[in-house]
PDB file of C-alpha atoms in Angstrom:
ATOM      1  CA  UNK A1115     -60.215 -19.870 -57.395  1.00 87.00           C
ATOM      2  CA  UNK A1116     -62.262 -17.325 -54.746  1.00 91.00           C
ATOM      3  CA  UNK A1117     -64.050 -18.973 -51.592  1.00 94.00           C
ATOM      4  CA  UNK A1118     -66.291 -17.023 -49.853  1.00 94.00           C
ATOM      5  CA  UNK A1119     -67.024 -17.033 -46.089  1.00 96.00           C
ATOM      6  CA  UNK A1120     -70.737 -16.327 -45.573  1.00 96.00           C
ATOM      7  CA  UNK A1121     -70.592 -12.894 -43.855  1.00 95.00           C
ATOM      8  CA  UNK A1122     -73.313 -13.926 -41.149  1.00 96.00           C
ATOM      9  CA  UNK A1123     -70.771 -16.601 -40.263  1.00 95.00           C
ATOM     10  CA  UNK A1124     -68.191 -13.824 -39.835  1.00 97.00           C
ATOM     11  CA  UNK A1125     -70.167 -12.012 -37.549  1.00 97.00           C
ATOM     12  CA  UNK A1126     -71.025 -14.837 -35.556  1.00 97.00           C
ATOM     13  CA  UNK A1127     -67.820 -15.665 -34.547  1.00 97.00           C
ATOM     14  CA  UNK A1128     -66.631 -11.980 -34.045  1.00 98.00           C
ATOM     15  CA  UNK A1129     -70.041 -11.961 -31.356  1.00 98.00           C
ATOM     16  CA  UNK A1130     -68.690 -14.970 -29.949  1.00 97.00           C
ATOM     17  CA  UNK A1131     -65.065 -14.058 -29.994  1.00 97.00           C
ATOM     18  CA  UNK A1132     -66.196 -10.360 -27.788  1.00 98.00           C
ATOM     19  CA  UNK A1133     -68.023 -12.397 -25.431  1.00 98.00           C
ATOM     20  CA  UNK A1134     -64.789 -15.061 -24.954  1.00 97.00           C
ATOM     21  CA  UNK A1135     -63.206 -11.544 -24.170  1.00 96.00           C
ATOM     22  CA  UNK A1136     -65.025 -10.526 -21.472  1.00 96.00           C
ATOM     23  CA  UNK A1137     -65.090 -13.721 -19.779  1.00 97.00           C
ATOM     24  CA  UNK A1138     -62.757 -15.346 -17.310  1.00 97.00           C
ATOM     25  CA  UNK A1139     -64.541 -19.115 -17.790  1.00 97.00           C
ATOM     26  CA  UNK A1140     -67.000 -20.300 -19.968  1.00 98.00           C
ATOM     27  CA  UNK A1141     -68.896 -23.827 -20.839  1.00 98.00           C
ATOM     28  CA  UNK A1142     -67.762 -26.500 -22.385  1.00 97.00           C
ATOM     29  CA  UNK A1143     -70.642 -26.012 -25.040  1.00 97.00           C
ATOM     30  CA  UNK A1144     -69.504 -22.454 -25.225  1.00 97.00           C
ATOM     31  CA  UNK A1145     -65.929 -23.575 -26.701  1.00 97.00           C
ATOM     32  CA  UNK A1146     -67.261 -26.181 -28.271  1.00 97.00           C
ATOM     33  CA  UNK A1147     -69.322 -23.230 -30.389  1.00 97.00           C
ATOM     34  CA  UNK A1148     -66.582 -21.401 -30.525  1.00 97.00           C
ATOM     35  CA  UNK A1149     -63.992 -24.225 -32.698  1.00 96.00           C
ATOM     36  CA  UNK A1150     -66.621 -24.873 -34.337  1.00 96.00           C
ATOM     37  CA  UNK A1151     -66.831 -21.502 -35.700  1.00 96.00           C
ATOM     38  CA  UNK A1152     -63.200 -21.541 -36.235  1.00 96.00           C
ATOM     39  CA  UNK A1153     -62.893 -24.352 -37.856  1.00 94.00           C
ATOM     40  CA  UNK A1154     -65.590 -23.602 -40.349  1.00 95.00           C
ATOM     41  CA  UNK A1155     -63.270 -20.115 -41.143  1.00 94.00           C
ATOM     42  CA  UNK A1156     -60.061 -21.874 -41.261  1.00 93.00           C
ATOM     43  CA  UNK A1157     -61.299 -24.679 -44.553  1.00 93.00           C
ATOM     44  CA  UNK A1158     -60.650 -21.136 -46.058  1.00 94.00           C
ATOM     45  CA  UNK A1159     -58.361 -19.562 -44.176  1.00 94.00           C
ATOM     46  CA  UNK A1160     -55.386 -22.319 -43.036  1.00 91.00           C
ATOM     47  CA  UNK A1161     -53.271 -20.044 -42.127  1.00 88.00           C
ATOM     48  CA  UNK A1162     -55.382 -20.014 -38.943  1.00 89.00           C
ATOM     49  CA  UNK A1163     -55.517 -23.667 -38.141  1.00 86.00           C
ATOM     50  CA  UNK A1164     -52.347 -24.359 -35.899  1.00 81.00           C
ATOM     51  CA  UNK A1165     -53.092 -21.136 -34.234  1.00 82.00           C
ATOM     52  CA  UNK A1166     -56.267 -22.027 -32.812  1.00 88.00           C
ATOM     53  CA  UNK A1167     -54.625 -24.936 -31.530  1.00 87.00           C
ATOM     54  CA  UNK A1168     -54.981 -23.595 -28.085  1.00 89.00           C
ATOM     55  CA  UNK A1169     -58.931 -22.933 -27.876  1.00 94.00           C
ATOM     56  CA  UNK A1170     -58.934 -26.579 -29.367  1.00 93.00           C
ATOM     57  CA  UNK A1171     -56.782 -28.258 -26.539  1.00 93.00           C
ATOM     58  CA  UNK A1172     -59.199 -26.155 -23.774  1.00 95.00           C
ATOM     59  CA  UNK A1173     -61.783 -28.980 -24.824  1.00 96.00           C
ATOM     60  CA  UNK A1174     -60.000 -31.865 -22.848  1.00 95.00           C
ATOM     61  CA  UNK A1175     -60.354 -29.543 -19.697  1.00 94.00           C
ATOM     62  CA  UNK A1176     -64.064 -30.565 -19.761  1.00 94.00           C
ATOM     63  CA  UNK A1177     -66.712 -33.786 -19.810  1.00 94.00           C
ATOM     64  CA  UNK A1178     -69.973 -32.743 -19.684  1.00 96.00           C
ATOM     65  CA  UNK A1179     -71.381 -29.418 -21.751  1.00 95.00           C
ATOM     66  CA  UNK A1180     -71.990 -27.403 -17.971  1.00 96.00           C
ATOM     67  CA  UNK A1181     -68.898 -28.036 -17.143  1.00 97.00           C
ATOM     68  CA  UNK A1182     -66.415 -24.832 -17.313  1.00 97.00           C
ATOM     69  CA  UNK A1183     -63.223 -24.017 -19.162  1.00 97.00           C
ATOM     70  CA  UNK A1184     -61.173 -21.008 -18.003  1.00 97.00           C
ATOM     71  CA  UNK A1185     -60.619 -18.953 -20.588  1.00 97.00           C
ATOM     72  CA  UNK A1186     -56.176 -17.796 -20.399  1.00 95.00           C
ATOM     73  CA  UNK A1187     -55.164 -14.447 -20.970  1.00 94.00           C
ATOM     74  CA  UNK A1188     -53.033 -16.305 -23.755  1.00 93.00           C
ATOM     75  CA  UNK A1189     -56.631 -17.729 -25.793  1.00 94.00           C
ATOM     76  CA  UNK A1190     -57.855 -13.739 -25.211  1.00 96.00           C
ATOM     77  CA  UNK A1191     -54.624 -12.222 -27.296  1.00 94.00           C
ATOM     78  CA  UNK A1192     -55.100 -15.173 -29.597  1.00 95.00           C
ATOM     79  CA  UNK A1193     -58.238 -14.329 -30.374  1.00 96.00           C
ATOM     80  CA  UNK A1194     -57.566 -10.869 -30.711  1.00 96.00           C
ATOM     81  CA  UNK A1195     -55.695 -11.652 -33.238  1.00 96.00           C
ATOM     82  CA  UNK A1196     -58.964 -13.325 -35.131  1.00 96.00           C
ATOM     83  CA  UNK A1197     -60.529  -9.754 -33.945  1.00 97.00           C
ATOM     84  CA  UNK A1198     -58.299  -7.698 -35.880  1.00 97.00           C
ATOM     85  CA  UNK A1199     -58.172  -9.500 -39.420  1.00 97.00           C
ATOM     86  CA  UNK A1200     -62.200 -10.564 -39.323  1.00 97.00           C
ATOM     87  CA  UNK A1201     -63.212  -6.889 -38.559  1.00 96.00           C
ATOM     88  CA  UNK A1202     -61.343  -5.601 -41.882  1.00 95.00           C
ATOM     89  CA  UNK A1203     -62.160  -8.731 -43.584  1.00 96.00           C
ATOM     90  CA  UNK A1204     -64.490  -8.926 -46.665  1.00 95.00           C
ATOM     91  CA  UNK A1205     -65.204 -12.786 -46.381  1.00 95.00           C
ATOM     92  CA  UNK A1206     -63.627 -13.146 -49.555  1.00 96.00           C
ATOM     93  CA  UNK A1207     -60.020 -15.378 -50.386  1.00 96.00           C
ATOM     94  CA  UNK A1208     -58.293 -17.952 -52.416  1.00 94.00           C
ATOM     95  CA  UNK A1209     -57.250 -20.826 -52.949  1.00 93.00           C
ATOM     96  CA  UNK A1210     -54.114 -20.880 -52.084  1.00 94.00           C
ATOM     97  CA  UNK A1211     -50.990 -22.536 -54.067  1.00 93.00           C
ATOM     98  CA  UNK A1212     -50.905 -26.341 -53.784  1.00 92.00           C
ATOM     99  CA  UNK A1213     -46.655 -26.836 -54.095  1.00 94.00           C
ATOM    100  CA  UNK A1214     -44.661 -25.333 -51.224  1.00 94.00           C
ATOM    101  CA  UNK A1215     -41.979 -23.411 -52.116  1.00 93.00           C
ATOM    102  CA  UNK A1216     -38.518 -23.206 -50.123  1.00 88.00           C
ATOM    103  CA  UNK A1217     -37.522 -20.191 -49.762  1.00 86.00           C
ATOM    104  CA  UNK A1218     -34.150 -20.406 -50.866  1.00 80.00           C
ATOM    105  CA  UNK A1219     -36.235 -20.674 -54.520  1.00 87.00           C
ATOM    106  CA  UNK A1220     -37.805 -17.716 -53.897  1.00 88.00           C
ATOM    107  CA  UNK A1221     -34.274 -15.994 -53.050  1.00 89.00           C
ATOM    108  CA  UNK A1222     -35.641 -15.176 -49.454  1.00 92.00           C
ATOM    109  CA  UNK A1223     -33.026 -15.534 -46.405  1.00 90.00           C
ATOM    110  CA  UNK A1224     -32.935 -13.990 -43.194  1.00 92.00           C
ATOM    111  CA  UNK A1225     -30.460 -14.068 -40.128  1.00 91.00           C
ATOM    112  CA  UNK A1226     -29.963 -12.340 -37.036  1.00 93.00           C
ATOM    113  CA  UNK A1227     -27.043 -11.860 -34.901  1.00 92.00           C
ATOM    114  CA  UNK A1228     -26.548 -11.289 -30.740  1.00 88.00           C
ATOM    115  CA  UNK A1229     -24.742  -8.219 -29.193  1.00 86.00           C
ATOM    116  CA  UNK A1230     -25.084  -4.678 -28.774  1.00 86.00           C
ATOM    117  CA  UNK A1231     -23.420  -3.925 -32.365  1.00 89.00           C
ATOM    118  CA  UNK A1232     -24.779  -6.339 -34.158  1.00 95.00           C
ATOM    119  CA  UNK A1233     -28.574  -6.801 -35.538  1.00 96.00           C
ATOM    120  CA  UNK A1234     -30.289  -8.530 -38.692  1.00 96.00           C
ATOM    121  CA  UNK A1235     -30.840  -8.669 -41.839  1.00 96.00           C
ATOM    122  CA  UNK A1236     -33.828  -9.903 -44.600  1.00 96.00           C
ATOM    123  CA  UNK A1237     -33.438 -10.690 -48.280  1.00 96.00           C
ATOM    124  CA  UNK A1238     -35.779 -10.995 -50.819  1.00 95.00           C
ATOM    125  CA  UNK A1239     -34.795 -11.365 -54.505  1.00 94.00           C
ATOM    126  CA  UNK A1240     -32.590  -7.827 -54.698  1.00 95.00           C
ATOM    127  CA  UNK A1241     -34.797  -6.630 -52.080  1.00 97.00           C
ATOM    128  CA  UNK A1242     -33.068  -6.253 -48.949  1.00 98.00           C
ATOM    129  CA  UNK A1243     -32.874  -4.708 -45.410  1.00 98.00           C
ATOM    130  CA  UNK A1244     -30.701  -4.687 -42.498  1.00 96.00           C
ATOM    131  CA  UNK A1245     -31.309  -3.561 -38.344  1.00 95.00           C
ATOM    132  CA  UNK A1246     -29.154  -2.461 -35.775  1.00 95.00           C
ATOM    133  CA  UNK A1247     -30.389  -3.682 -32.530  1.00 96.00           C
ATOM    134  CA  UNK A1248     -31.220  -0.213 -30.480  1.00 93.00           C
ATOM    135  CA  UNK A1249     -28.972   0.641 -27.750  1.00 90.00           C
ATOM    136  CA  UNK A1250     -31.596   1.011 -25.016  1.00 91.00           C
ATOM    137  CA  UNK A1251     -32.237  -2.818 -25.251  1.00 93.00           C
ATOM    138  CA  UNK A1252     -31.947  -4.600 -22.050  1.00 90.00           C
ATOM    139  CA  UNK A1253     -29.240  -7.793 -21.901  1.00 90.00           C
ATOM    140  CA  UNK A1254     -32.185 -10.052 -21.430  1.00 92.00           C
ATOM    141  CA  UNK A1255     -33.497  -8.612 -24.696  1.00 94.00           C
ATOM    142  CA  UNK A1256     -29.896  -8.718 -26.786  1.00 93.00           C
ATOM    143  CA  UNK A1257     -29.465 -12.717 -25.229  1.00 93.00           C
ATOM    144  CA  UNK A1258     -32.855 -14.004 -26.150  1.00 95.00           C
ATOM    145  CA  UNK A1259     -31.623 -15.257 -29.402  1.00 93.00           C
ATOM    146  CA  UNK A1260     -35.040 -17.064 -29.918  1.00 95.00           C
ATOM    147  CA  UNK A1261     -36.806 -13.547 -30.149  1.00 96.00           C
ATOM    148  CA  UNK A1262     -34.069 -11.845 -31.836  1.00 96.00           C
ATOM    149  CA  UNK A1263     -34.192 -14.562 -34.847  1.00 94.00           C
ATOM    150  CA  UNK A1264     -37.635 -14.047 -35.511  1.00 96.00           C
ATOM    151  CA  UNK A1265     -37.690 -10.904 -36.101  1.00 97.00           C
ATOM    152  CA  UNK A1266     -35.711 -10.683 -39.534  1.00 96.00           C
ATOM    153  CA  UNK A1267     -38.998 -13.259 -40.452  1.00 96.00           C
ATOM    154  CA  UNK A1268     -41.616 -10.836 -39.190  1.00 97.00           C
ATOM    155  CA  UNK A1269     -39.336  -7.985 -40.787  1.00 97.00           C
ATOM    156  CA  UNK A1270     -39.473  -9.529 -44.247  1.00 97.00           C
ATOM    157  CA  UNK A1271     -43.179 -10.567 -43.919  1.00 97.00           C
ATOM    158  CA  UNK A1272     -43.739  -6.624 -42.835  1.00 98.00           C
ATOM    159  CA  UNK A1273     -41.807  -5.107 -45.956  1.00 98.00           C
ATOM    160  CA  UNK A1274     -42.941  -8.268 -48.399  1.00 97.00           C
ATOM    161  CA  UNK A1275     -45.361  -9.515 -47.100  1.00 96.00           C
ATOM    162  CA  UNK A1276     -47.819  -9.218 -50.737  1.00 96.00           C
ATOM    163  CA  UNK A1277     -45.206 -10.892 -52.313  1.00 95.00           C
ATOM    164  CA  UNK A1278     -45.978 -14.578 -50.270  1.00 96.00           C
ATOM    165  CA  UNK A1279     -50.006 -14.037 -51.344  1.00 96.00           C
ATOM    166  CA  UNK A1280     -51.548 -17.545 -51.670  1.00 96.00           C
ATOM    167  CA  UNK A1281     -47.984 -19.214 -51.269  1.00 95.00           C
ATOM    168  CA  UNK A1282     -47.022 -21.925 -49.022  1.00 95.00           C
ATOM    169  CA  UNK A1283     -43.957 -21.118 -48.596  1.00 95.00           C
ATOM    170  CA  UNK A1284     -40.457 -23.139 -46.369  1.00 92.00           C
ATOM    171  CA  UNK A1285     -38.876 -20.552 -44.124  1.00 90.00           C
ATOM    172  CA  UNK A1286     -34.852 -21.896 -43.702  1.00 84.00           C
ATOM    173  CA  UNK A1287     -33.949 -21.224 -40.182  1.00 85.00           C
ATOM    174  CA  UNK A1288     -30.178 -22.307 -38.552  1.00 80.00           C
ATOM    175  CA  UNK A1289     -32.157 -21.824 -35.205  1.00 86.00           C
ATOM    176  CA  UNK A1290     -33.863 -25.236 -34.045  1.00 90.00           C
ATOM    177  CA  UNK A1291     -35.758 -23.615 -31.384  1.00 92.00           C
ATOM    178  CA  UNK A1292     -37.137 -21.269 -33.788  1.00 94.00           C
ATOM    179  CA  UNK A1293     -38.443 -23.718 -36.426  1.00 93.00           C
ATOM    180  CA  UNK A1294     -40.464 -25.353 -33.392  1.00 94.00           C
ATOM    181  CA  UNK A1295     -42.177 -22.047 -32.416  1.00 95.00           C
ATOM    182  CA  UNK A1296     -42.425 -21.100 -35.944  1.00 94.00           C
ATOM    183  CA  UNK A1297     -44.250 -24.508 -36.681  1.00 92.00           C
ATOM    184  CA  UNK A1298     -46.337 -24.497 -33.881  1.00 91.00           C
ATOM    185  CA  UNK A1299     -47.391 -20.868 -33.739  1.00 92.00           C
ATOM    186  CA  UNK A1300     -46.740 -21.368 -29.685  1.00 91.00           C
ATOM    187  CA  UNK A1301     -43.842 -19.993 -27.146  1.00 93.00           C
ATOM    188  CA  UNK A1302     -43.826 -20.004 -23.267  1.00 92.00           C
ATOM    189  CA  UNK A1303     -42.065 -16.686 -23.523  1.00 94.00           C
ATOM    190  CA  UNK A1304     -44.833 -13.762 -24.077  1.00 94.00           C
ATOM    191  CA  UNK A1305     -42.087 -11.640 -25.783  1.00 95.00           C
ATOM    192  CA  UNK A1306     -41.622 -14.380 -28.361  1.00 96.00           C
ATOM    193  CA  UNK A1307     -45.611 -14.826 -28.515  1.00 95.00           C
ATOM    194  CA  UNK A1308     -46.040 -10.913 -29.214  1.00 95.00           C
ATOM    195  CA  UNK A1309     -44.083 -10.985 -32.564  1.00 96.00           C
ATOM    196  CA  UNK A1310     -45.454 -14.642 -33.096  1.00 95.00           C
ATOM    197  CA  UNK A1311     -49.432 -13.368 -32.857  1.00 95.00           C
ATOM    198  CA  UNK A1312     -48.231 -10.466 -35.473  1.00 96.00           C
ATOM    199  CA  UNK A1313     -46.849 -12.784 -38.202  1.00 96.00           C
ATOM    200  CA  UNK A1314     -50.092 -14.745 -38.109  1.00 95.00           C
ATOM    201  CA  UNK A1315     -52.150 -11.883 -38.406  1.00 96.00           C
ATOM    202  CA  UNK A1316     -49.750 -11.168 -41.584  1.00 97.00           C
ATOM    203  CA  UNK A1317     -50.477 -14.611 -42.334  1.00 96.00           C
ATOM    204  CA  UNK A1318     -54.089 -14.334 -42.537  1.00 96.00           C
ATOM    205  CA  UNK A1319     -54.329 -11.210 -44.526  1.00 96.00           C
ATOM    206  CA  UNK A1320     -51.408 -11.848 -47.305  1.00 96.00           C
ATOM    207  CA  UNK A1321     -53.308 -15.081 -47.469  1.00 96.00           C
ATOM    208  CA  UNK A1322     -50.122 -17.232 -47.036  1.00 96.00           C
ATOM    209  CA  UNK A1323     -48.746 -20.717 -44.969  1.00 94.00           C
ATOM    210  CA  UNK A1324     -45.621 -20.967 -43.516  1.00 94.00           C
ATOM    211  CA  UNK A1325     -43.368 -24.174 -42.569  1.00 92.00           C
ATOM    212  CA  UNK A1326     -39.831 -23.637 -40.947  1.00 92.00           C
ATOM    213  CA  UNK A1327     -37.147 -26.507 -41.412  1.00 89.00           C
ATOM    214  CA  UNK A1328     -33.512 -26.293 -40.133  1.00 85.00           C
ATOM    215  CA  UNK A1329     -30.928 -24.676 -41.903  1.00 74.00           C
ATOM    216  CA  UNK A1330     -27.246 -24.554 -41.624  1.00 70.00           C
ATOM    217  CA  UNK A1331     -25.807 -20.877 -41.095  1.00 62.00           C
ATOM    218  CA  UNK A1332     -22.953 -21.860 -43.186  1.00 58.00           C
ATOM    219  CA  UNK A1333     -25.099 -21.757 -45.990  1.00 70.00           C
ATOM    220  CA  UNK A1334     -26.779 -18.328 -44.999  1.00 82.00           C
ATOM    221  CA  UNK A1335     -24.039 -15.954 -45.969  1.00 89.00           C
ATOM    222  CA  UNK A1336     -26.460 -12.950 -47.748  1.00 92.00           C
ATOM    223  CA  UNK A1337     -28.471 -12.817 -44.318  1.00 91.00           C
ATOM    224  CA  UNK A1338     -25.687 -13.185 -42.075  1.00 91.00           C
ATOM    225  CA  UNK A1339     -23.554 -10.744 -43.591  1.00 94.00           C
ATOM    226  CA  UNK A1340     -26.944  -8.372 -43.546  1.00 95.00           C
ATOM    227  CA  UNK A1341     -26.903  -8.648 -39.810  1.00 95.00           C
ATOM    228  CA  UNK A1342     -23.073  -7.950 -39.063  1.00 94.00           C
ATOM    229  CA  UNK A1343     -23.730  -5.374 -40.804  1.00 94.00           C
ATOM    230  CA  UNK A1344     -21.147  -6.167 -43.363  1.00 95.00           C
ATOM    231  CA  UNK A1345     -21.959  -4.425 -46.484  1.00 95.00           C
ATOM    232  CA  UNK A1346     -19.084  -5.476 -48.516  1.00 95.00           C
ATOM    233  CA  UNK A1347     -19.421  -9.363 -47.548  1.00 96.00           C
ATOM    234  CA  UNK A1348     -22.817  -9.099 -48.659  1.00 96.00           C
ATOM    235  CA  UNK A1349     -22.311  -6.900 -51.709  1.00 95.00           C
ATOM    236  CA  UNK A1350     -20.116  -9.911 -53.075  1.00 95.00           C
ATOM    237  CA  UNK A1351     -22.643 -12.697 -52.244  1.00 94.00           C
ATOM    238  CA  UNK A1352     -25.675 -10.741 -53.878  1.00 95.00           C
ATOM    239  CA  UNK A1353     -24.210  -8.833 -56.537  1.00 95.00           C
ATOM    240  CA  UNK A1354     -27.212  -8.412 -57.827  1.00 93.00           C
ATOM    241  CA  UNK A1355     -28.981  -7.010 -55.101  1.00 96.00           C
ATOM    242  CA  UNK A1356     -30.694  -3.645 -55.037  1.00 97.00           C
ATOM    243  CA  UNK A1357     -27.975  -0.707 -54.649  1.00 96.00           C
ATOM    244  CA  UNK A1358     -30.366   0.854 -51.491  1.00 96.00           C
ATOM    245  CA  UNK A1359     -32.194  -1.078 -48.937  1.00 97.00           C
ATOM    246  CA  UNK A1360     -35.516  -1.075 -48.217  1.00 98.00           C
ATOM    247  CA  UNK A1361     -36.845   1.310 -46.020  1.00 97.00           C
ATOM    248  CA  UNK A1362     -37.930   0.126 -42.202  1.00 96.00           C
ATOM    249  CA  UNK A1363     -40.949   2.560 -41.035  1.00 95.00           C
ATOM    250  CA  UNK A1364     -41.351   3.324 -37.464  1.00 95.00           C
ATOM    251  CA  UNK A1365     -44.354   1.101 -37.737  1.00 96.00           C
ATOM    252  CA  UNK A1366     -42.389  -2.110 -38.024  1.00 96.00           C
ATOM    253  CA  UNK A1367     -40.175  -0.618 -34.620  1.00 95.00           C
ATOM    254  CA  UNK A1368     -43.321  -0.290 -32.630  1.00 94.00           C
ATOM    255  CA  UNK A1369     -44.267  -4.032 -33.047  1.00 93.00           C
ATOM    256  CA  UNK A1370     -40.883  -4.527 -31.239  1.00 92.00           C
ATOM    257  CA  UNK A1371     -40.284  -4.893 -27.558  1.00 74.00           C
TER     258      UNK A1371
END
């Protein structure tokens, strides 16, 4: 079933979204106008709704409607983020599946590994593609095992993404810091946030939710055989995968730190 967004709507809130930009504190009635317009969006678009969840928490900053809220560089790039799917958007979407689906079911894993030889791999139902972390990463970049998990996710939501449209779909993690982040669309660390703000924007235009939940790595042995880069291990626990892997453009690279 189609929804449709009234289009004057949609250009109200990208009006309201370029003057947020510009400013370094508005009123409390501002940001109440703001969620408001937000909130009206996201009854058809919940794939936004835990992302906003940082303009709504800005309300408790302020009592009275004068009173000013300062607007973070963080709720700027977040709403940048609203920028760049409303501006292409036609104001037109479903509804969106009503089961969620794990996504074991829908034969998707992915895994990452630390170290300078190592990398990580996606899988989708034969689909499949593996990356070898560049050697001009920093250490800092090749320890933060929080950022480096996340991006097999944002890799298989790049190559795939049309695949999850209007699914709610269980991402299997066997990272427990991850599934927070990944649940509540939020990091402290701006390189996690970077790669976090893209897979919502993915989000919003495949028209898809996402839950994470907890997954032993035992149990992950396509993925984590993908990011070893060990061909033959994985060959033997997806015999039926596709004999080639699916090609990574630049494109997905220059999302990357």
């Amino acid at each position: 079933m189609m929804i449709k967004i009234p289009l004057d709507k949609i250009t109200k809130l990208l009006e309201l979204i370029d003057f947020f930009s510009s400013q370094k504190k508005v009123t409390l009635k501002h940001m109440q106008s703001l969620t408001g317009c937000l909130a009206f969006c996201t009854k058809a678009l919940p794939s936004g709704r835990a992302f906003s969840r940082r303009l709504y928490s800005s309300l408790s900053q302020a009592k009275k409607p004068h009173h000013f809220i300062r607007v973070s560089n963080g709720m700027k790039k977040d709403l940048l983020v609203w920028k760049s799917f409303l501006t292409l958007f036609n104001g037109h979407t479903y509804i969106q599946d009503f089961d969620w689906v794990n996504s074991p079911d829908l034969e998707l894993f992915t895994d990452s590994a630390g170290g300078k030889q190592l990398g990580c791999g996606a899988f989708l139902n034969g689909s499949w593609a593996c990356l070898k972390w560049p050697s001009n990463w920093a250490k800092d970049i090749l320890s933060d095992i929080t950022y480096l998990e996340i991006i097999p996710i944002a890799l298989a939501i790049f190559l795939w993404g049309e695949k999850f449209t209007n699914k709610k779909i269980l991402f299997h993690c066997d990272n427990s810091a991850v599934v927070s982040i990944l649940n509540s669309k939020t990091s402290k660390s701006e390189r996690v946030m970077s790669i976090v703000r893209t897979i919502v924007l993915w989000t919003l235009k495949y028209n898809f939710q996402f839950k994470a939940i907890h997954l032993s790595s035992v149990t992950n042995i396509i993925a984590d055989s993908l990011s070893r880069g060990q061909l033959e291990k994985f060959k033997k626990a997806a015999p039926a995968a596709e004999v080639e892997p699916t090609p990574v453009p630049q494109e997905f690279w220059d999302l990357l730190i």
